């Protein structure tokens, strides 16, 4: 017997795959294998006996004029081994396809959302920081580049992460996770702030340097609801919950404004700007004038604050001390 029909019937029962479709796929693969073999006869067909599992290659028999007058058995001597191997490959692929379909069903509509899981093990050899995360009956992959550089996890740790995407390849479906993506912060706020979930408050822009600082620009669609206040929460509990999940990453929540000068001034928080001059709207360049004692704060350590403000607003921002600015110097005198 070349192929175990019992195994195929079990696959049919457990996966709900029609047996004829499964057998058809095996016959197609076997014909391809036969046609690649030396001495293969063109126009041959595969017959897989549905009762016994015996595989036969039937090749066309021609007369001297090339007319087909019948068929003859041209099954290679080692075709039983090939048939068994092919059937197992087809079954394995169908299992992967079924698993992929299940994963896609389980996570339909969850891309860009946060999931919780348990760190299982590292996903690579040696010192690799790639992690597998158990997500119920599924498993996600948190690669090193999608982790926050300052974070470390060990086997058994509970973890939350953003579903970046779900890819289906030859080896099945894979769930790619991230904790460093800016949208991870966005979704954490959506989880903690009901006004964001309901659409009353919007996160208009977000800039992040994972593990260090994020700037979040918010806007309220309801004049009776303060966007910043909603995100901070009573006694700061909402923003504190987000900060704790990010293991201490600093978060600046600022008010979005259609007036770019006001938006840039807000984006430089925690520094205060005396004013912001728009230098060129086409090239999106601006200059912020700040009190002398606020210049270092406005720029930030290694220019992080002004860099994030630029990312948040989409404008290039030059910081200038008030004492270096003629107009400000006159106003202060």
C-alpha positions as CSV (number, residue, x, y, z in Angstrom):
1,X,0.0,0.0,0.0
2,X,1.5,3.3,-1.1
3,X,-0.6,5.8,0.9
4,X,-2.4,5.3,4.1
5,X,-6.1,6.1,3.5
6,X,-6.8,6.0,7.2
7,X,-4.4,8.9,7.8
8,X,-6.1,10.9,5.0
9,X,-9.5,10.2,6.4
10,X,-8.4,11.4,9.9
11,X,-7.2,14.6,8.3
12,X,-10.5,15.0,6.5
13,X,-12.4,14.5,9.8
14,X,-10.2,16.8,12.0
15,X,-9.6,19.6,9.5
16,X,-12.9,19.4,7.6
17,X,-10.9,19.1,4.3
18,X,-12.8,17.2,1.6
19,X,-11.1,13.9,0.9
20,X,-11.4,14.3,-2.9
21,X,-9.7,17.7,-2.7
22,X,-6.9,16.2,-0.6
23,X,-6.5,13.3,-3.0
24,X,-6.6,15.6,-6.0
25,X,-3.8,17.7,-4.5
26,X,-1.7,14.5,-3.9
27,X,-2.3,13.2,-7.4
28,X,-1.3,16.6,-8.9
29,X,1.9,16.7,-6.8
30,X,2.7,13.1,-7.8
31,X,2.2,13.8,-11.5
32,X,4.6,16.7,-11.2
33,X,7.2,14.4,-9.5
34,X,6.8,11.8,-12.3
35,X,7.1,14.4,-15.1
36,X,10.5,15.6,-13.6
37,X,11.9,12.0,-13.6
38,X,14.2,10.8,-16.5
39,X,12.2,8.9,-19.1
40,X,8.8,10.3,-18.1
41,X,6.2,9.9,-20.8
42,X,4.2,12.9,-21.9
43,X,0.5,12.7,-21.2
44,X,0.7,10.3,-18.3
45,X,-1.8,10.4,-15.6
46,X,-1.9,9.4,-11.9
47,X,-4.4,7.1,-10.4
48,X,-4.8,6.8,-6.6
49,X,-7.0,4.0,-5.6
50,X,-9.5,5.4,-3.1
51,X,-9.8,2.0,-1.3
52,X,-6.3,0.6,-1.2
53,X,-4.2,3.8,-1.4
54,X,-2.1,2.2,-4.3
55,X,-0.7,4.7,-6.7
56,X,-0.3,3.9,-10.4
57,X,1.2,5.9,-13.2
58,X,-0.7,5.3,-16.5
59,X,1.2,6.3,-19.6
60,X,-0.4,6.5,-23.1
61,X,0.4,3.7,-25.5
62,X,0.8,4.7,-29.1
63,X,0.9,2.9,-32.4
64,X,3.6,3.4,-35.0
65,X,1.7,6.5,-36.3
66,X,1.6,8.1,-32.9
67,X,-2.1,7.4,-32.3
68,X,-3.0,6.6,-28.7
69,X,-4.4,3.1,-28.6
70,X,-4.4,2.5,-24.8
71,X,-2.5,2.8,-21.6
72,X,0.2,0.9,-19.8
73,X,1.6,0.9,-16.2
74,X,4.7,3.1,-16.1
75,X,4.9,3.4,-12.3
76,X,8.6,3.8,-11.3
77,X,10.0,1.2,-8.9
78,X,10.5,3.7,-6.1
79,X,7.2,5.5,-6.6
80,X,5.7,4.0,-3.4
81,X,8.3,5.9,-1.4
82,X,7.7,9.1,-3.4
83,X,4.0,8.7,-3.0
84,X,4.3,8.3,0.8
85,X,6.6,11.3,1.1
86,X,4.4,13.4,-1.1
87,X,1.3,12.6,0.8
88,X,2.9,13.5,4.1
89,X,4.1,16.8,2.6
90,X,0.6,17.6,1.3
91,X,-0.9,16.7,4.7
92,X,1.6,18.9,6.5
93,X,0.8,21.8,4.2
94,X,-2.9,21.3,4.8
95,X,-2.3,21.3,8.5
96,X,-0.3,24.6,8.2
97,X,-3.1,26.1,6.0
98,X,-5.7,25.1,8.6
99,X,-3.6,26.5,11.4
100,X,-3.1,29.7,9.4
101,X,-6.9,30.0,8.8
102,X,-7.6,29.5,12.5
103,X,-5.1,32.2,13.5
104,X,-6.5,34.6,10.9
105,X,-9.9,33.9,12.3
106,X,-8.9,34.4,15.9
107,X,-7.1,37.7,15.2
108,X,-9.4,39.1,12.5
109,X,-9.7,42.9,13.0
110,X,-7.1,42.9,15.8
111,X,-4.1,44.2,13.8
112,X,-3.0,47.5,15.4
113,X,-4.6,46.4,18.7
114,X,-2.9,45.4,22.0
115,X,-2.8,41.8,23.2
116,X,-1.6,40.3,26.4
117,X,0.5,37.1,26.7
118,X,3.3,35.3,28.4
119,X,6.9,35.3,27.4
120,X,7.7,31.7,26.4
121,X,11.3,31.6,25.2
122,X,13.8,33.3,23.0
123,X,13.2,32.8,19.3
124,X,16.8,32.7,18.1
125,X,20.2,31.1,18.9
126,X,22.8,32.4,21.3
127,X,22.3,36.0,22.5
128,X,19.3,36.7,20.4
129,X,16.7,39.0,22.1
130,X,13.8,37.8,19.8
131,X,11.0,36.5,22.0
132,X,8.1,34.1,21.5
133,X,5.0,35.2,23.3
134,X,2.2,32.8,24.1
135,X,-1.2,34.3,23.2
136,X,-3.6,31.7,24.4
137,X,-3.6,29.0,21.7
138,X,-1.4,31.1,19.5
139,X,2.1,32.4,19.5
140,X,3.5,35.8,18.6
141,X,7.0,36.9,17.7
142,X,8.5,40.0,19.4
143,X,11.7,40.7,17.6
144,X,14.6,42.6,19.2
145,X,14.0,45.6,16.9
146,X,10.4,45.8,18.1
147,X,11.4,45.8,21.8
148,X,12.2,48.8,23.9
149,X,16.0,48.9,24.4
150,X,15.7,49.5,28.1
151,X,13.3,46.6,28.7
152,X,14.3,43.0,29.6
153,X,11.9,40.1,29.8
154,X,12.3,36.5,31.0
155,X,10.4,33.3,30.7
156,X,7.0,33.5,32.3
157,X,6.7,37.3,32.4
158,X,3.3,38.7,31.5
159,X,3.6,41.1,28.6
160,X,1.4,43.4,26.5
161,X,2.3,44.3,22.9
162,X,0.8,45.7,19.7
163,X,-0.1,43.4,16.9
164,X,1.9,44.9,14.0
165,X,0.7,42.4,11.4
166,X,-0.3,38.8,10.7
167,X,1.7,37.3,7.8
168,X,0.8,34.1,6.0
169,X,3.8,32.3,4.4
170,X,4.8,28.8,3.3
171,X,5.4,27.9,7.0
172,X,2.0,29.2,8.1
173,X,0.8,32.3,9.8
174,X,3.0,34.4,12.0
175,X,1.9,37.1,14.4
176,X,4.4,40.0,14.6
177,X,4.3,42.1,17.8
178,X,5.8,45.4,18.9
179,X,6.3,47.4,22.1
180,X,8.5,50.1,20.5
181,X,6.0,51.3,17.8
182,X,4.4,54.7,18.5
183,X,0.9,53.1,18.0
184,X,1.6,51.0,21.2
185,X,1.4,54.2,23.2
186,X,-1.6,55.3,21.2
187,X,-3.5,52.1,22.0
188,X,-2.5,52.2,25.6
189,X,-4.2,55.6,25.9
190,X,-7.2,54.3,24.1
191,X,-7.4,51.5,26.7
192,X,-7.0,53.9,29.7
193,X,-9.0,56.9,28.4
194,X,-12.7,56.2,27.7
195,X,-13.0,59.6,25.9
196,X,-10.5,58.4,23.3
197,X,-12.2,55.1,22.8
198,X,-15.5,56.9,22.3
199,X,-14.0,59.4,19.9
200,X,-14.7,62.5,22.0
201,X,-10.9,63.0,22.4
202,X,-8.5,62.3,19.5
203,X,-4.8,61.7,19.5
204,X,-3.9,63.9,16.5
205,X,-0.1,63.3,16.5
206,X,2.3,61.2,18.4
207,X,6.1,61.1,18.4
208,X,8.2,58.6,20.3
209,X,11.7,57.6,21.2
210,X,10.9,54.2,22.8
211,X,12.1,53.8,26.4
212,X,12.9,57.5,26.8
213,X,10.1,59.9,25.9
214,X,6.8,60.3,24.0
215,X,5.0,63.4,23.0
216,X,1.2,63.1,22.4
217,X,-0.9,65.9,20.8
218,X,-4.6,65.7,21.7
219,X,-7.8,67.4,20.6
220,X,-11.3,67.4,22.0
221,X,-14.4,67.3,19.7
222,X,-16.5,68.4,22.7
223,X,-15.8,71.9,24.0
224,X,-16.9,70.8,27.5
225,X,-14.2,68.1,27.6
226,X,-10.6,69.1,28.2
227,X,-8.5,66.8,26.1
228,X,-5.3,67.0,28.2
229,X,-7.3,66.6,31.4
230,X,-9.0,63.5,30.1
231,X,-5.7,61.9,29.2
232,X,-4.1,62.7,32.5
233,X,-7.0,61.5,34.5
234,X,-8.0,62.2,38.1
235,X,-4.9,62.6,40.1
236,X,-2.9,61.6,37.1
237,X,-4.0,58.0,37.3
238,X,-4.6,57.5,33.5
239,X,-1.3,58.8,32.3
240,X,0.4,57.1,35.2
241,X,-1.0,53.7,34.1
242,X,0.4,54.2,30.6
243,X,3.8,55.2,32.0
244,X,3.9,52.2,34.2
245,X,3.2,49.9,31.3
246,X,6.1,51.7,29.4
247,X,8.3,51.1,32.5
248,X,8.9,54.7,33.3
249,X,9.0,56.2,29.8
250,X,8.3,60.0,30.1
251,X,5.1,61.2,28.4
252,X,4.3,64.8,27.5
253,X,0.6,65.4,26.7
254,X,0.1,68.6,24.7
255,X,-2.9,70.4,23.2
256,X,-3.1,70.3,19.4
257,X,-3.8,73.6,17.7
258,X,-4.5,74.4,14.0
259,X,-2.3,77.5,14.6
260,X,1.1,76.0,13.9
261,X,2.9,78.6,16.1
262,X,0.7,77.7,19.1
263,X,1.1,74.0,18.4
264,X,4.9,74.3,18.2
265,X,5.0,76.2,21.5
266,X,2.9,73.5,23.1
267,X,5.0,70.7,21.6
268,X,8.1,72.1,23.4
269,X,6.6,71.2,26.8
270,X,7.9,71.1,29.5
271,X,9.7,74.2,28.3
272,X,7.8,77.5,27.8
273,X,8.1,79.6,24.7
274,X,7.8,83.4,24.7
275,X,6.7,83.1,21.0
276,X,7.1,81.1,17.9
277,X,8.0,82.8,14.6
278,X,7.0,81.0,11.3
279,X,10.0,81.5,9.0
280,X,8.9,79.6,5.9
281,X,5.6,77.7,5.5
282,X,6.7,76.0,2.3
283,X,9.7,74.4,3.9
284,X,8.0,74.2,7.3
285,X,10.6,76.1,9.3
286,X,10.0,77.9,12.5
287,X,11.9,79.6,15.4
288,X,11.0,79.4,19.0
289,X,12.1,82.1,21.3
290,X,12.5,80.9,24.9
291,X,13.6,82.4,28.2
292,X,17.3,82.0,28.7
293,X,16.9,79.7,31.6
294,X,14.5,77.5,29.6
295,X,16.8,77.0,26.5
296,X,18.4,73.8,27.8
297,X,15.0,72.4,28.7
298,X,13.5,73.3,25.3
299,X,16.4,71.6,23.5
300,X,16.6,68.7,25.9
301,X,19.3,66.2,26.6
302,X,21.0,65.3,23.4
303,X,18.4,67.5,21.7
304,X,15.7,65.0,22.4
305,X,13.0,67.5,23.4
306,X,13.2,69.7,20.3
307,X,13.7,66.6,18.1
308,X,10.5,65.0,19.3
309,X,8.7,68.4,19.0
310,X,9.8,68.5,15.4
311,X,8.5,65.0,14.8
312,X,5.2,65.8,16.5
313,X,4.5,68.9,14.5
314,X,6.3,68.0,11.2
315,X,8.2,71.3,11.4
316,X,11.9,72.1,11.7
317,X,12.3,74.1,14.9
318,X,15.2,76.4,15.8
319,X,15.5,77.3,19.5
320,X,16.8,80.8,20.3
321,X,17.3,82.4,23.7
322,X,15.4,85.6,24.4
323,X,18.7,87.5,25.0
324,X,19.8,86.7,21.5
325,X,16.6,87.9,20.0
326,X,16.3,91.6,19.4
327,X,12.5,91.8,19.6
328,X,12.4,89.8,22.8
329,X,15.2,91.8,24.3
330,X,13.2,95.0,23.6
331,X,10.1,93.5,25.1
332,X,12.0,92.4,28.3
333,X,13.8,95.8,28.7
